[in-house]
Amino acid sequence: MRKIRRWGVWLLLIIPLALNAQQRAEKLLNVPLPEHWQEEDAMFQQLLPVDDHWWTVFQDATLDSLIHVAVRQNPSVLTALNRIANLRSQRRLLSGFVIGCRVEPPTD
């Protein structure tokens, strides 16, 4: 009986909230856009990327070589995510073998 009462209370709380959220979405979708839409505002301007070779300003061969080595040896984020996914799948596979293996004592 308590479970039914608890479910009833939850439904009475959730249904009005869902109906209210639906009404707000319809109100926002019916608002027309301004007739003179302009994208020249500072908020809508696209920023150009910064120069990727900023360290060349120092004209230091050691710094250039260090950054070249770091870029070459640093794996990308996608490669790192793939390695993590592979290691997790190997861990699941090995844990399945460990859990699934049963060593029965010999019955003599």
PDB file of N, CA and C in Angstrom:
ATOM      1  N   MET A   1       0.816  -1.188   0.000  1.00  0.00           N
ATOM      2  CA  MET A   1       0.000   0.000   0.000  1.00  0.00           C
ATOM      3  C   MET A   1       0.873   1.270   0.000  1.00  0.00           C
ATOM      4  N   ARG A   2       1.994   1.202   0.706  1.00  0.00           N
ATOM      5  CA  ARG A   2       2.881   2.364   0.739  1.00  0.00           C
ATOM      6  C   ARG A   2       3.508   2.622  -0.627  1.00  0.00           C
ATOM      7  N   LYS A   3       3.826   1.527  -1.345  1.00  0.00           N
ATOM      8  CA  LYS A   3       4.432   1.703  -2.666  1.00  0.00           C
ATOM      9  C   LYS A   3       3.456   2.389  -3.613  1.00  0.00           C
ATOM     10  N   ILE A   4       2.183   2.009  -3.544  1.00  0.00           N
ATOM     11  CA  ILE A   4       1.188   2.624  -4.416  1.00  0.00           C
ATOM     12  C   ILE A   4       1.042   4.103  -4.076  1.00  0.00           C
ATOM     13  N   ARG A   5       1.013   4.414  -2.811  1.00  0.00           N
ATOM     14  CA  ARG A   5       0.891   5.802  -2.384  1.00  0.00           C
ATOM     15  C   ARG A   5       2.119   6.606  -2.827  1.00  0.00           C
ATOM     16  N   ARG A   6       3.298   5.987  -2.700  1.00  0.00           N
ATOM     17  CA  ARG A   6       4.532   6.661  -3.097  1.00  0.00           C
ATOM     18  C   ARG A   6       4.532   6.945  -4.601  1.00  0.00           C
ATOM     19  N   TRP A   7       4.109   5.944  -5.401  1.00  0.00           N
ATOM     20  CA  TRP A   7       4.044   6.134  -6.846  1.00  0.00           C
ATOM     21  C   TRP A   7       3.033   7.216  -7.203  1.00  0.00           C
ATOM     22  N   GLY A   8       1.908   7.229  -6.496  1.00  0.00           N
ATOM     23  CA  GLY A   8       0.897   8.252  -6.761  1.00  0.00           C
ATOM     24  C   GLY A   8       1.413   9.652  -6.495  1.00  0.00           C
ATOM     25  N   VAL A   9       2.146   9.806  -5.417  1.00  0.00           N
ATOM     26  CA  VAL A   9       2.711  11.117  -5.096  1.00  0.00           C
ATOM     27  C   VAL A   9       3.708  11.537  -6.170  1.00  0.00           C
ATOM     28  N   TRP A  10       4.555  10.621  -6.597  1.00  0.00           N
ATOM     29  CA  TRP A  10       5.540  10.943  -7.629  1.00  0.00           C
ATOM     30  C   TRP A  10       4.856  11.343  -8.932  1.00  0.00           C
ATOM     31  N   LEU A  11       3.820  10.602  -9.305  1.00  0.00           N
ATOM     32  CA  LEU A  11       3.118  10.942 -10.540  1.00  0.00           C
ATOM     33  C   LEU A  11       2.448  12.306 -10.441  1.00  0.00           C
ATOM     34  N   LEU A  12       1.863  12.603  -9.284  1.00  0.00           N
ATOM     35  CA  LEU A  12       1.229  13.906  -9.115  1.00  0.00           C
ATOM     36  C   LEU A  12       2.244  15.044  -9.176  1.00  0.00           C
ATOM     37  N   LEU A  13       3.479  14.781  -8.818  1.00  0.00           N
ATOM     38  CA  LEU A  13       4.515  15.809  -8.895  1.00  0.00           C
ATOM     39  C   LEU A  13       5.117  15.928 -10.291  1.00  0.00           C
ATOM     40  N   ILE A  14       5.273  14.815 -10.966  1.00  0.00           N
ATOM     41  CA  ILE A  14       5.980  14.809 -12.248  1.00  0.00           C
ATOM     42  C   ILE A  14       5.096  15.277 -13.399  1.00  0.00           C
ATOM     43  N   ILE A  15       3.842  14.868 -13.435  1.00  0.00           N
ATOM     44  CA  ILE A  15       2.975  15.193 -14.571  1.00  0.00           C
ATOM     45  C   ILE A  15       2.804  16.702 -14.748  1.00  0.00           C
ATOM     46  N   PRO A  16       2.509  17.483 -13.705  1.00  0.00           N
ATOM     47  CA  PRO A  16       2.407  18.938 -13.933  1.00  0.00           C
ATOM     48  C   PRO A  16       3.717  19.574 -14.398  1.00  0.00           C
ATOM     49  N   LEU A  17       4.833  19.066 -13.913  1.00  0.00           N
ATOM     50  CA  LEU A  17       6.119  19.610 -14.365  1.00  0.00           C
ATOM     51  C   LEU A  17       6.342  19.338 -15.846  1.00  0.00           C
ATOM     52  N   ALA A  18       5.988  18.130 -16.290  1.00  0.00           N
ATOM     53  CA  ALA A  18       6.152  17.786 -17.702  1.00  0.00           C
ATOM     54  C   ALA A  18       5.237  18.641 -18.576  1.00  0.00           C
ATOM     55  N   LEU A  19       4.001  18.849 -18.149  1.00  0.00           N
ATOM     56  CA  LEU A  19       3.079  19.681 -18.923  1.00  0.00           C
ATOM     57  C   LEU A  19       3.551  21.129 -18.976  1.00  0.00           C
ATOM     58  N   ASN A  20       4.084  21.615 -17.891  1.00  0.00           N
ATOM     59  CA  ASN A  20       4.590  22.982 -17.850  1.00  0.00           C
ATOM     60  C   ASN A  20       5.788  23.149 -18.789  1.00  0.00           C
ATOM     61  N   ALA A  21       6.677  22.183 -18.807  1.00  0.00           N
ATOM     62  CA  ALA A  21       7.844  22.248 -19.686  1.00  0.00           C
ATOM     63  C   ALA A  21       7.421  22.223 -21.146  1.00  0.00           C
ATOM     64  N   GLN A  22       6.400  21.443 -21.465  1.00  0.00           N
ATOM     65  CA  GLN A  22       5.926  21.370 -22.840  1.00  0.00           C
ATOM     66  C   GLN A  22       5.335  22.710 -23.278  1.00  0.00           C
ATOM     67  N   GLN A  23       4.608  23.382 -22.421  1.00  0.00           N
ATOM     68  CA  GLN A  23       4.023  24.673 -22.763  1.00  0.00           C
ATOM     69  C   GLN A  23       5.104  25.719 -22.998  1.00  0.00           C
ATOM     70  N   ARG A  24       6.144  25.700 -22.213  1.00  0.00           N
ATOM     71  CA  ARG A  24       7.231  26.668 -22.398  1.00  0.00           C
ATOM     72  C   ARG A  24       7.915  26.470 -23.744  1.00  0.00           C
ATOM     73  N   ALA A  25       8.125  25.212 -24.136  1.00  0.00           N
ATOM     74  CA  ALA A  25       8.787  24.943 -25.410  1.00  0.00           C
ATOM     75  C   ALA A  25       7.941  25.458 -26.565  1.00  0.00           C
ATOM     76  N   GLU A  26       6.629  25.279 -26.499  1.00  0.00           N
ATOM     77  CA  GLU A  26       5.771  25.772 -27.572  1.00  0.00           C
ATOM     78  C   GLU A  26       5.806  27.295 -27.639  1.00  0.00           C
ATOM     79  N   LYS A  27       5.855  27.956 -26.498  1.00  0.00           N
ATOM     80  CA  LYS A  27       5.918  29.416 -26.495  1.00  0.00           C
ATOM     81  C   LYS A  27       7.216  29.903 -27.131  1.00  0.00           C
ATOM     82  N   LEU A  28       8.320  29.243 -26.830  1.00  0.00           N
ATOM     83  CA  LEU A  28       9.601  29.676 -27.377  1.00  0.00           C
ATOM     84  C   LEU A  28       9.706  29.396 -28.868  1.00  0.00           C
ATOM     85  N   LEU A  29       9.069  28.329 -29.340  1.00  0.00           N
ATOM     86  CA  LEU A  29       9.143  28.005 -30.758  1.00  0.00           C
ATOM     87  C   LEU A  29       8.287  28.940 -31.602  1.00  0.00           C
ATOM     88  N   ASN A  30       7.282  29.554 -31.025  1.00  0.00           N
ATOM     89  CA  ASN A  30       6.395  30.432 -31.780  1.00  0.00           C
ATOM     90  C   ASN A  30       6.880  31.873 -31.841  1.00  0.00           C
ATOM     91  N   VAL A  31       7.990  32.193 -31.215  1.00  0.00           N
ATOM     92  CA  VAL A  31       8.515  33.559 -31.241  1.00  0.00           C
ATOM     93  C   VAL A  31       9.194  33.789 -32.591  1.00  0.00           C
ATOM     94  N   PRO A  32       8.774  34.812 -33.350  1.00  0.00           N
ATOM     95  CA  PRO A  32       9.395  35.047 -34.660  1.00  0.00           C
ATOM     96  C   PRO A  32      10.778  35.685 -34.512  1.00  0.00           C
ATOM     97  N   LEU A  33      11.593  35.471 -35.522  1.00  0.00           N
ATOM     98  CA  LEU A  33      12.913  36.094 -35.559  1.00  0.00           C
ATOM     99  C   LEU A  33      12.780  37.563 -35.939  1.00  0.00           C
ATOM    100  N   PRO A  34      13.722  38.384 -35.550  1.00  0.00           N
ATOM    101  CA  PRO A  34      13.668  39.794 -35.958  1.00  0.00           C
ATOM    102  C   PRO A  34      13.753  39.919 -37.478  1.00  0.00           C
ATOM    103  N   GLU A  35      13.079  40.947 -38.019  1.00  0.00           N
ATOM    104  CA  GLU A  35      13.063  41.128 -39.470  1.00  0.00           C
ATOM    105  C   GLU A  35      14.427  41.529 -40.012  1.00  0.00           C
ATOM    106  N   HIS A  36      15.150  42.323 -39.281  1.00  0.00           N
ATOM    107  CA  HIS A  36      16.459  42.792 -39.742  1.00  0.00           C
ATOM    108  C   HIS A  36      17.546  42.055 -38.965  1.00  0.00           C
ATOM    109  N   TRP A  37      17.757  40.827 -39.325  1.00  0.00           N
ATOM    110  CA  TRP A  37      18.741  40.000 -38.635  1.00  0.00           C
ATOM    111  C   TRP A  37      20.128  40.368 -39.136  1.00  0.00           C
ATOM    112  N   GLN A  38      21.024  40.700 -38.220  1.00  0.00           N
ATOM    113  CA  GLN A  38      22.375  41.083 -38.594  1.00  0.00           C
ATOM    114  C   GLN A  38      23.373  40.235 -37.825  1.00  0.00           C
ATOM    115  N   GLU A  39      24.377  39.779 -38.539  1.00  0.00           N
ATOM    116  CA  GLU A  39      25.433  38.999 -37.899  1.00  0.00           C
ATOM    117  C   GLU A  39      26.707  39.818 -37.750  1.00  0.00           C
ATOM    118  N   GLU A  40      26.617  41.108 -37.868  1.00  0.00           N
ATOM    119  CA  GLU A  40      27.800  41.951 -37.774  1.00  0.00           C
ATOM    120  C   GLU A  40      28.134  42.323 -36.343  1.00  0.00           C
ATOM    121  N   ASP A  41      27.322  41.873 -35.431  1.00  0.00           N
ATOM    122  CA  ASP A  41      27.580  42.150 -34.025  1.00  0.00           C
ATOM    123  C   ASP A  41      28.863  41.430 -33.612  1.00  0.00           C
ATOM    124  N   ALA A  42      29.536  41.941 -32.612  1.00  0.00           N
ATOM    125  CA  ALA A  42      30.800  41.348 -32.158  1.00  0.00           C
ATOM    126  C   ALA A  42      30.604  39.935 -31.633  1.00  0.00           C
ATOM    127  N   MET A  43      29.391  39.635 -31.163  1.00  0.00           N
ATOM    128  CA  MET A  43      29.152  38.307 -30.610  1.00  0.00           C
ATOM    129  C   MET A  43      29.128  37.237 -31.698  1.00  0.00           C
ATOM    130  N   PHE A  44      28.849  37.622 -32.946  1.00  0.00           N
ATOM    131  CA  PHE A  44      28.710  36.648 -34.017  1.00  0.00           C
ATOM    132  C   PHE A  44      29.890  36.622 -34.966  1.00  0.00           C
ATOM    133  N   GLN A  45      30.944  37.343 -34.686  1.00  0.00           N
ATOM    134  CA  GLN A  45      32.083  37.361 -35.586  1.00  0.00           C
ATOM    135  C   GLN A  45      32.978  36.157 -35.334  1.00  0.00           C
ATOM    136  N   GLN A  46      33.485  35.622 -36.424  1.00  0.00           N
ATOM    137  CA  GLN A  46      34.368  34.467 -36.327  1.00  0.00           C
ATOM    138  C   GLN A  46      35.800  34.932 -36.075  1.00  0.00           C
ATOM    139  N   LEU A  47      36.439  34.285 -35.126  1.00  0.00           N
ATOM    140  CA  LEU A  47      37.830  34.618 -34.822  1.00  0.00           C
ATOM    141  C   LEU A  47      38.753  33.714 -35.628  1.00  0.00           C
ATOM    142  N   LEU A  48      39.769  34.285 -36.192  1.00  0.00           N
ATOM    143  CA  LEU A  48      40.740  33.498 -36.940  1.00  0.00           C
ATOM    144  C   LEU A  48      41.690  32.801 -35.970  1.00  0.00           C
ATOM    145  N   PRO A  49      42.184  31.622 -36.338  1.00  0.00           N
ATOM    146  CA  PRO A  49      43.096  30.918 -35.435  1.00  0.00           C
ATOM    147  C   PRO A  49      44.414  31.670 -35.287  1.00  0.00           C
ATOM    148  N   VAL A  50      45.023  31.476 -34.140  1.00  0.00           N
ATOM    149  CA  VAL A  50      46.307  32.128 -33.892  1.00  0.00           C
ATOM    150  C   VAL A  50      47.403  31.411 -34.671  1.00  0.00           C
ATOM    151  N   ASP A  51      48.510  32.079 -34.811  1.00  0.00           N
ATOM    152  CA  ASP A  51      49.637  31.495 -35.528  1.00  0.00           C
ATOM    153  C   ASP A  51      50.150  30.282 -34.761  1.00  0.00           C
ATOM    154  N   ASP A  52      50.271  29.153 -35.450  1.00  0.00           N
ATOM    155  CA  ASP A  52      50.697  27.920 -34.793  1.00  0.00           C
ATOM    156  C   ASP A  52      52.204  27.867 -34.551  1.00  0.00           C
ATOM    157  N   HIS A  53      52.946  28.721 -35.168  1.00  0.00           N
ATOM    158  CA  HIS A  53      54.410  28.685 -35.020  1.00  0.00           C
ATOM    159  C   HIS A  53      54.894  29.922 -34.271  1.00  0.00           C
ATOM    160  N   TRP A  54      54.327  30.174 -33.131  1.00  0.00           N
ATOM    161  CA  TRP A  54      54.663  31.368 -32.356  1.00  0.00           C
ATOM    162  C   TRP A  54      56.088  31.318 -31.817  1.00  0.00           C
ATOM    163  N   TRP A  55      56.617  30.126 -31.629  1.00  0.00           N
ATOM    164  CA  TRP A  55      57.948  29.996 -31.032  1.00  0.00           C
ATOM    165  C   TRP A  55      59.058  30.362 -32.010  1.00  0.00           C
ATOM    166  N   THR A  56      58.742  30.480 -33.296  1.00  0.00           N
ATOM    167  CA  THR A  56      59.781  30.836 -34.268  1.00  0.00           C
ATOM    168  C   THR A  56      60.223  32.293 -34.121  1.00  0.00           C
ATOM    169  N   VAL A  57      59.464  33.075 -33.366  1.00  0.00           N
ATOM    170  CA  VAL A  57      59.841  34.471 -33.118  1.00  0.00           C
ATOM    171  C   VAL A  57      61.165  34.533 -32.360  1.00  0.00           C
ATOM    172  N   PHE A  58      61.426  33.530 -31.517  1.00  0.00           N
ATOM    173  CA  PHE A  58      62.647  33.527 -30.711  1.00  0.00           C
ATOM    174  C   PHE A  58      63.887  33.149 -31.513  1.00  0.00           C
ATOM    175  N   GLN A  59      63.715  32.560 -32.695  1.00  0.00           N
ATOM    176  CA  GLN A  59      64.817  32.140 -33.570  1.00  0.00           C
ATOM    177  C   GLN A  59      65.832  31.286 -32.818  1.00  0.00           C
ATOM    178  N   ASP A  60      65.305  30.263 -32.141  1.00  0.00           N
ATOM    179  CA  ASP A  60      66.150  29.365 -31.355  1.00  0.00           C
ATOM    180  C   ASP A  60      66.032  27.967 -31.950  1.00  0.00           C
ATOM    181  N   ALA A  61      67.149  27.434 -32.436  1.00  0.00           N
ATOM    182  CA  ALA A  61      67.137  26.117 -33.069  1.00  0.00           C
ATOM    183  C   ALA A  61      66.815  25.019 -32.059  1.00  0.00           C
ATOM    184  N   THR A  62      67.278  25.160 -30.825  1.00  0.00           N
ATOM    185  CA  THR A  62      66.994  24.156 -29.795  1.00  0.00           C
ATOM    186  C   THR A  62      65.504  24.107 -29.487  1.00  0.00           C
ATOM    187  N   LEU A  63      64.882  25.250 -29.351  1.00  0.00           N
ATOM    188  CA  LEU A  63      63.446  25.302 -29.088  1.00  0.00           C
ATOM    189  C   LEU A  63      62.663  24.721 -30.264  1.00  0.00           C
ATOM    190  N   ASP A  64      63.098  25.045 -31.489  1.00  0.00           N
ATOM    191  CA  ASP A  64      62.435  24.491 -32.670  1.00  0.00           C
ATOM    192  C   ASP A  64      62.523  22.972 -32.694  1.00  0.00           C
ATOM    193  N   SER A  65      63.706  22.434 -32.387  1.00  0.00           N
ATOM    194  CA  SER A  65      63.864  20.976 -32.420  1.00  0.00           C
ATOM    195  C   SER A  65      63.074  20.310 -31.295  1.00  0.00           C
ATOM    196  N   LEU A  66      63.038  20.930 -30.117  1.00  0.00           N
ATOM    197  CA  LEU A  66      62.263  20.356 -29.006  1.00  0.00           C
ATOM    198  C   LEU A  66      60.770  20.310 -29.327  1.00  0.00           C
ATOM    199  N   ILE A  67      60.267  21.368 -29.906  1.00  0.00           N
ATOM    200  CA  ILE A  67      58.844  21.384 -30.253  1.00  0.00           C
ATOM    201  C   ILE A  67      58.566  20.403 -31.380  1.00  0.00           C
ATOM    202  N   HIS A  68      59.481  20.276 -32.328  1.00  0.00           N
ATOM    203  CA  HIS A  68      59.307  19.304 -33.409  1.00  0.00           C
ATOM    204  C   HIS A  68      59.253  17.880 -32.851  1.00  0.00           C
ATOM    205  N   VAL A  69      60.128  17.551 -31.923  1.00  0.00           N
ATOM    206  CA  VAL A  69      60.124  16.219 -31.301  1.00  0.00           C
ATOM    207  C   VAL A  69      58.848  16.010 -30.489  1.00  0.00           C
ATOM    208  N   ALA A  70      58.420  17.030 -29.760  1.00  0.00           N
ATOM    209  CA  ALA A  70      57.212  16.898 -28.939  1.00  0.00           C
ATOM    210  C   ALA A  70      55.980  16.671 -29.801  1.00  0.00           C
ATOM    211  N   VAL A  71      55.885  17.382 -30.908  1.00  0.00           N
ATOM    212  CA  VAL A  71      54.733  17.206 -31.797  1.00  0.00           C
ATOM    213  C   VAL A  71      54.764  15.829 -32.442  1.00  0.00           C
ATOM    214  N   ARG A  72      55.951  15.374 -32.832  1.00  0.00           N
ATOM    215  CA  ARG A  72      56.063  14.083 -33.506  1.00  0.00           C
ATOM    216  C   ARG A  72      55.779  12.925 -32.555  1.00  0.00           C
ATOM    217  N   GLN A  73      56.206  13.016 -31.304  1.00  0.00           N
ATOM    218  CA  GLN A  73      56.063  11.900 -30.371  1.00  0.00           C
ATOM    219  C   GLN A  73      54.803  11.971 -29.520  1.00  0.00           C
ATOM    220  N   ASN A  74      54.070  13.055 -29.565  1.00  0.00           N
ATOM    221  CA  ASN A  74      52.867  13.198 -28.759  1.00  0.00           C
ATOM    222  C   ASN A  74      51.690  12.582 -29.510  1.00  0.00           C
ATOM    223  N   PRO A  75      51.069  11.541 -28.946  1.00  0.00           N
ATOM    224  CA  PRO A  75      49.931  10.938 -29.652  1.00  0.00           C
ATOM    225  C   PRO A  75      48.724  11.866 -29.593  1.00  0.00           C
ATOM    226  N   SER A  76      47.904  11.744 -30.588  1.00  0.00           N
ATOM    227  CA  SER A  76      46.705  12.578 -30.603  1.00  0.00           C
ATOM    228  C   SER A  76      45.703  12.073 -29.565  1.00  0.00           C
ATOM    229  N   VAL A  77      44.711  12.870 -29.290  1.00  0.00           N
ATOM    230  CA  VAL A  77      43.693  12.508 -28.303  1.00  0.00           C
ATOM    231  C   VAL A  77      42.907  11.299 -28.787  1.00  0.00           C
ATOM    232  N   LEU A  78      42.613  11.245 -30.073  1.00  0.00           N
ATOM    233  CA  LEU A  78      41.863  10.113 -30.608  1.00  0.00           C
ATOM    234  C   LEU A  78      42.647   8.814 -30.451  1.00  0.00           C
ATOM    235  N   THR A  79      43.954   8.858 -30.686  1.00  0.00           N
ATOM    236  CA  THR A  79      44.785   7.673 -30.492  1.00  0.00           C
ATOM    237  C   THR A  79      44.792   7.257 -29.031  1.00  0.00           C
ATOM    238  N   ALA A  80      44.879   8.215 -28.133  1.00  0.00           N
ATOM    239  CA  ALA A  80      44.864   7.893 -26.702  1.00  0.00           C
ATOM    240  C   ALA A  80      43.533   7.277 -26.297  1.00  0.00           C
ATOM    241  N   LEU A  81      42.425   7.807 -26.801  1.00  0.00           N
ATOM    242  CA  LEU A  81      41.114   7.234 -26.487  1.00  0.00           C
ATOM    243  C   LEU A  81      40.984   5.817 -27.036  1.00  0.00           C
ATOM    244  N   ASN A  82      41.521   5.581 -28.226  1.00  0.00           N
ATOM    245  CA  ASN A  82      41.491   4.227 -28.785  1.00  0.00           C
ATOM    246  C   ASN A  82      42.317   3.266 -27.943  1.00  0.00           C
ATOM    247  N   ARG A  83      43.462   3.713 -27.462  1.00  0.00           N
ATOM    248  CA  ARG A  83      44.285   2.856 -26.601  1.00  0.00           C
ATOM    249  C   ARG A  83      43.560   2.531 -25.302  1.00  0.00           C
ATOM    250  N   ILE A  84      42.891   3.527 -24.723  1.00  0.00           N
ATOM    251  CA  ILE A  84      42.136   3.291 -23.488  1.00  0.00           C
ATOM    252  C   ILE A  84      41.016   2.297 -23.735  1.00  0.00           C
ATOM    253  N   ALA A  85      40.304   2.446 -24.850  1.00  0.00           N
ATOM    254  CA  ALA A  85      39.210   1.515 -25.162  1.00  0.00           C
ATOM    255  C   ALA A  85      39.742   0.101 -25.361  1.00  0.00           C
ATOM    256  N   ASN A  86      40.884  -0.031 -26.039  1.00  0.00           N
ATOM    257  CA  ASN A  86      41.469  -1.359 -26.238  1.00  0.00           C
ATOM    258  C   ASN A  86      41.887  -1.989 -24.917  1.00  0.00           C
ATOM    259  N   LEU A  87      42.508  -1.208 -24.053  1.00  0.00           N
ATOM    260  CA  LEU A  87      42.933  -1.752 -22.763  1.00  0.00           C
ATOM    261  C   LEU A  87      41.739  -2.144 -21.901  1.00  0.00           C
ATOM    262  N   ARG A  88      40.674  -1.365 -21.950  1.00  0.00           N
ATOM    263  CA  ARG A  88      39.480  -1.724 -21.177  1.00  0.00           C
ATOM    264  C   ARG A  88      38.847  -3.007 -21.699  1.00  0.00           C
ATOM    265  N   SER A  89      38.819  -3.173 -23.020  1.00  0.00           N
ATOM    266  CA  SER A  89      38.246  -4.406 -23.559  1.00  0.00           C
ATOM    267  C   SER A  89      39.122  -5.606 -23.220  1.00  0.00           C
ATOM    268  N   GLN A  90      40.442  -5.431 -23.241  1.00  0.00           N
ATOM    269  CA  GLN A  90      41.321  -6.526 -22.833  1.00  0.00           C
ATOM    270  C   GLN A  90      41.128  -6.862 -21.366  1.00  0.00           C
ATOM    271  N   ARG A  91      40.936  -5.839 -20.528  1.00  0.00           N
ATOM    272  CA  ARG A  91      40.707  -6.079 -19.105  1.00  0.00           C
ATOM    273  C   ARG A  91      39.411  -6.851 -18.884  1.00  0.00           C
ATOM    274  N   ARG A  92      38.351  -6.473 -19.615  1.00  0.00           N
ATOM    275  CA  ARG A  92      37.084  -7.202 -19.481  1.00  0.00           C
ATOM    276  C   ARG A  92      37.242  -8.644 -19.936  1.00  0.00           C
ATOM    277  N   LEU A  93      37.981  -8.842 -21.006  1.00  0.00           N
ATOM    278  CA  LEU A  93      38.195 -10.190 -21.515  1.00  0.00           C
ATOM    279  C   LEU A  93      38.967 -11.032 -20.509  1.00  0.00           C
ATOM    280  N   LEU A  94      40.034 -10.462 -19.950  1.00  0.00           N
ATOM    281  CA  LEU A  94      40.831 -11.212 -18.980  1.00  0.00           C
ATOM    282  C   LEU A  94      40.074 -11.446 -17.680  1.00  0.00           C
ATOM    283  N   SER A  95      39.273 -10.478 -17.244  1.00  0.00           N
ATOM    284  CA  SER A  95      38.502 -10.699 -16.021  1.00  0.00           C
ATOM    285  C   SER A  95      37.445 -11.766 -16.247  1.00  0.00           C
ATOM    286  N   GLY A  96      36.947 -11.889 -17.470  1.00  0.00           N
ATOM    287  CA  GLY A  96      36.010 -12.971 -17.772  1.00  0.00           C
ATOM    288  C   GLY A  96      36.682 -14.323 -17.671  1.00  0.00           C
ATOM    289  N   PHE A  97      37.935 -14.403 -18.121  1.00  0.00           N
ATOM    290  CA  PHE A  97      38.653 -15.667 -17.999  1.00  0.00           C
ATOM    291  C   PHE A  97      38.918 -16.008 -16.544  1.00  0.00           C
ATOM    292  N   VAL A  98      39.282 -15.013 -15.754  1.00  0.00           N
ATOM    293  CA  VAL A  98      39.592 -15.267 -14.351  1.00  0.00           C
ATOM    294  C   VAL A  98      38.340 -15.689 -13.604  1.00  0.00           C
ATOM    295  N   ILE A  99      37.229 -14.988 -13.836  1.00  0.00           N
ATOM    296  CA  ILE A  99      35.996 -15.328 -13.140  1.00  0.00           C
ATOM    297  C   ILE A  99      35.433 -16.643 -13.650  1.00  0.00           C
ATOM    298  N   GLY A 100      35.563 -16.880 -14.954  1.00  0.00           N
ATOM    299  CA  GLY A 100      34.979 -18.084 -15.531  1.00  0.00           C
ATOM    300  C   GLY A 100      35.766 -19.351 -15.240  1.00  0.00           C
ATOM    301  N   CYS A 101      37.040 -19.233 -14.912  1.00  0.00           N
ATOM    302  CA  CYS A 101      37.855 -20.420 -14.655  1.00  0.00           C
ATOM    303  C   CYS A 101      37.554 -20.963 -13.265  1.00  0.00           C
ATOM    304  N   ARG A 102      37.236 -22.199 -13.239  1.00  0.00           N
ATOM    305  CA  ARG A 102      37.023 -22.855 -11.950  1.00  0.00           C
ATOM    306  C   ARG A 102      37.955 -24.060 -11.882  1.00  0.00           C
ATOM    307  N   VAL A 103      38.714 -24.056 -10.876  1.00  0.00           N
ATOM    308  CA  VAL A 103      39.616 -25.187 -10.671  1.00  0.00           C
ATOM    309  C   VAL A 103      38.981 -26.068  -9.613  1.00  0.00           C
ATOM    310  N   GLU A 104      38.574 -27.223 -10.033  1.00  0.00           N
ATOM    311  CA  GLU A 104      37.937 -28.159  -9.106  1.00  0.00           C
ATOM    312  C   GLU A 104      39.023 -28.979  -8.409  1.00  0.00           C
ATOM    313  N   PRO A 105      38.880 -29.185  -7.128  1.00  0.00           N
ATOM    314  CA  PRO A 105      39.848 -30.049  -6.446  1.00  0.00           C
ATOM    315  C   PRO A 105      39.660 -31.489  -6.911  1.00  0.00           C
ATOM    316  N   PRO A 106      40.739 -32.198  -7.002  1.00  0.00           N
ATOM    317  CA  PRO A 106      40.616 -33.595  -7.451  1.00  0.00           C
ATOM    318  C   PRO A 106      39.825 -34.420  -6.441  1.00  0.00           C
ATOM    319  N   THR A 107      38.990 -35.275  -6.959  1.00  0.00           N
ATOM    320  CA  THR A 107      38.202 -36.159  -6.080  1.00  0.00           C
ATOM    321  C   THR A 107      38.813 -37.543  -6.132  1.00  0.00           C
ATOM    322  N   ASP A 108      39.508 -37.905  -5.116  1.00  0.00           N
ATOM    323  CA  ASP A 108      40.138 -39.234  -5.057  1.00  0.00           C
ATOM    324  C   ASP A 108      39.398 -40.129  -4.106  1.00  0.00           C
TER     325      ASP A 108
END
